[in-house]
Amino acid sequence: MNAPPDRPRRATIFDVAAAANVSRGTVSRVLNGEPYVSEAAREAIEAAIAKVGYVRNMAARNLATQRTRAIGLVIHEPHQVFLEDPNIGAILLGTNERLSEEDYQLVCLIIGSDRDSNRVAEYLRGGFVDGVIVVSARENDPISNAVAQIGLPTVFVGHPSSLTDINFVGIDNRTAAREITQRLLGTGRQQVGMIAAALDRDSGAERLQGFQDALGDRFDPDLVVDFPLYSRSSGVLGMHELLSRAPGIDGVFAGNDAIAAGALDVLKESGRSVPLNVGVVGFDDSDWAMRCTPRLSTVRQPADLLGREAASSLLDLINGVPRAAHGTILATQIMWRGSA
Amino acid sequence: MNAPPDRPRRATIFDVAAAANVSRGTVSRVLNGEPYVSEAAREAIEAAIAKVGYVRNMAARNLATQRTRAIGLVIHEPHQVFLEDPNIGAILLGTNERLSEEDYQLVCLIIGSDRDSNRVAEYLRGGFVDGVIVVSARENDPISNAVAQIGLPTVFVGHPSSLTDINFVGIDNRTAAREITQRLLGTGRQQVGMIAAALDRDSGAERLQGFQDALGDRFDPDLVVDFPLYSRSSGVLGMHELLSRAPGIDGVFAGNDAIAAGALDVLKESGRSVPLNVGVVGFDDSDWAMRCTPRLSTVRQPADLLGREAASSLLDLINGVPRAAHGTILATQIMWRGSA
DNA sequence: TCGTGTTCTGGGAGCGTTCACAGAATAGGT
DNA sequence: ACCTATTCTGTGAACGCTCCCAGAACACGA
């Protein structure tokens, strides 16, 4: 252990009290905007605060109040997924915005390894935050289970089906996937496949299910390939594979837009026209969608709202506000463009 | 104010001490892995911890030790920049990785509004963290100034030139920009322009300077356009503007890869061939670079190393380890591909 | 003048740790 | 047997705040 750096001792509430000639009780009252403080005292204290350069010591405050007004947001990030997933960023921003309105501080915790996982669990348990939001959880994720056991108010964004009786917000991936697949079928496609990804996450598995729902009897497992990552290269590999299995394929549902973009490129390379020969649809309506030629038909999910909603339910949970349901499903929207 | 939720009282170190029939001093010693604890006591305490379900209260610990083993990482995020900037994610991951090695917890703080700015400053001052890393700071950013005044050990990733005497890690944007522009000129281009962006950040301004350095007398301010954001649409607008100002333009240095991608599309639309008629170079070597046709010549910056290095210097700062310089510049690398 | 509120203030107790110090137990050498 | 190290343990005193209670100060009507 190294010696702590010897920064000059910070002013405490006592120093302020002394400088203002009042007691620390009165100072505390001013600090917290409580009533029953005379105008004279308030002014003297405010002057004293400025004079001695006082700032609250949060650790002490947390210890005394048993709350922190901070919310943890756990990002489980195997490899580099989150860098590629456009939703995470929007969820983050939405959450931050909502919490900010209530003067809560959002702190993001990134998990990249098992070691991180333990440390984060420790951090959450340790009383650094009043509640937790978990995004992009995977099935049987150690951290999800740990978080669920901590007893802290928790909201999941996306619903890991391995956990029951949790609070969550999410979209109905299955229905959305079914609907866009149906729409693709509606354009008269005969042989439709899927490039799935991240089947270990709720989003991945549910999208595959929706696809299957849409096809019903016509579902052919040979026309489904799956990859661990939602990435463009998954799309490239997947499309090659599908083409070799079924050269006559005329429709593809990609697990997300990045995958669709990869698939699109491969189709073009192979001399096929999109949407004439093959129709392609994606998921997410990320910036990939508008960048493809032709533009991608896809499902828009309200990622920022997801974040806001997660924050709102967590705040309710923390404040003991009763809620009808403990799960919220937000509506998605099909963006129908040129690729199908 | 709402009533605090009435979770059952958590076990404290006293409970453990009682259950193990020792004093809290001994428990504390076990908790912190200190020597001078008998084997019998250690075992009894470990059993007691498990039995009563004890977890450390960090607020109390922080109060007593005056340190938290947590590091704040401030992301100033006007609009949606950080979602588009591929470097931020890599910096985050690199930082997290390095801190994780030393068992420090990284907490990310997002600033999206002035309100956030104040709250984050309060949070940092409040003793929640032992040090701060600031990324993507802009010139005269309120938060940068605030952070610099808090007196907490701080490292900037990127060097806001409005602040002197700070610790930072970064790349030499100016030199890198000069070099890649020179290389572009080396392919025989006569009329070379630049689509700059984010001139209010060190990266933006320095890249423009480097461009100017490379051109020397041949620098023509009319061939420079600039936009607030590093985005594809900036590239589209910028390229249109440049083409209208100088239809004979045969070289473009884009402020980053997203911009270059936009420019590329516009050039193709206008019937020009890249690299035959016009050479284009970018910056960042993000995933855009490999996705363009032709592939983008660009500058690779070691974003993850930037993060690791920032973490390392911050740790040194915190532990009072002397450092030769208080700034670190990491090497960039030109990735020369088909677009020029 | 006295009560009776109401507004304001001070200070003790407590939040759950760590730290420093004193003292107990043990081991090892004469 | 004693002395001296060494290992181990318990306890009081912080750390800096909030909460709560008791009481002071003040206002106002009877």
Short mmCIF file of N, CA and C in Angstrom, two decimals, chain A residues 159-166 326:
data_model
loop_
_atom_site.label_atom_id
_atom_site.label_comp_id
_atom_site.label_asym_id
_atom_site.label_seq_id
_atom_site.Cartn_x
_atom_site.Cartn_y
_atom_site.Cartn_z
N HIS A 159 -35.16 -8.54 -20.98
CA HIS A 159 -35.65 -9.45 -19.98
C HIS A 159 -34.96 -10.82 -20.08
N PRO A 160 -33.93 -11.04 -19.28
CA PRO A 160 -33.28 -12.34 -19.33
C PRO A 160 -34.26 -13.39 -18.83
N SER A 161 -34.62 -14.30 -19.67
CA SER A 161 -35.71 -15.21 -19.31
C SER A 161 -35.29 -16.18 -18.22
N SER A 162 -33.98 -16.23 -17.93
CA SER A 162 -33.56 -17.12 -16.86
C SER A 162 -33.92 -16.54 -15.50
N LEU A 163 -34.27 -15.26 -15.48
CA LEU A 163 -34.65 -14.65 -14.20
C LEU A 163 -36.15 -14.38 -14.19
N THR A 164 -36.79 -14.80 -13.16
CA THR A 164 -38.21 -14.51 -13.06
C THR A 164 -38.40 -13.50 -11.94
N ASP A 165 -39.55 -12.91 -11.94
CA ASP A 165 -39.90 -12.01 -10.85
C ASP A 165 -38.94 -10.83 -10.73
N ILE A 166 -38.56 -10.29 -11.86
CA ILE A 166 -37.70 -9.12 -11.84
C ILE A 166 -38.44 -7.96 -12.49
N HIS A 326 -44.71 -5.04 -13.08
CA HIS A 326 -43.28 -4.86 -12.87
C HIS A 326 -42.50 -5.04 -14.16
#
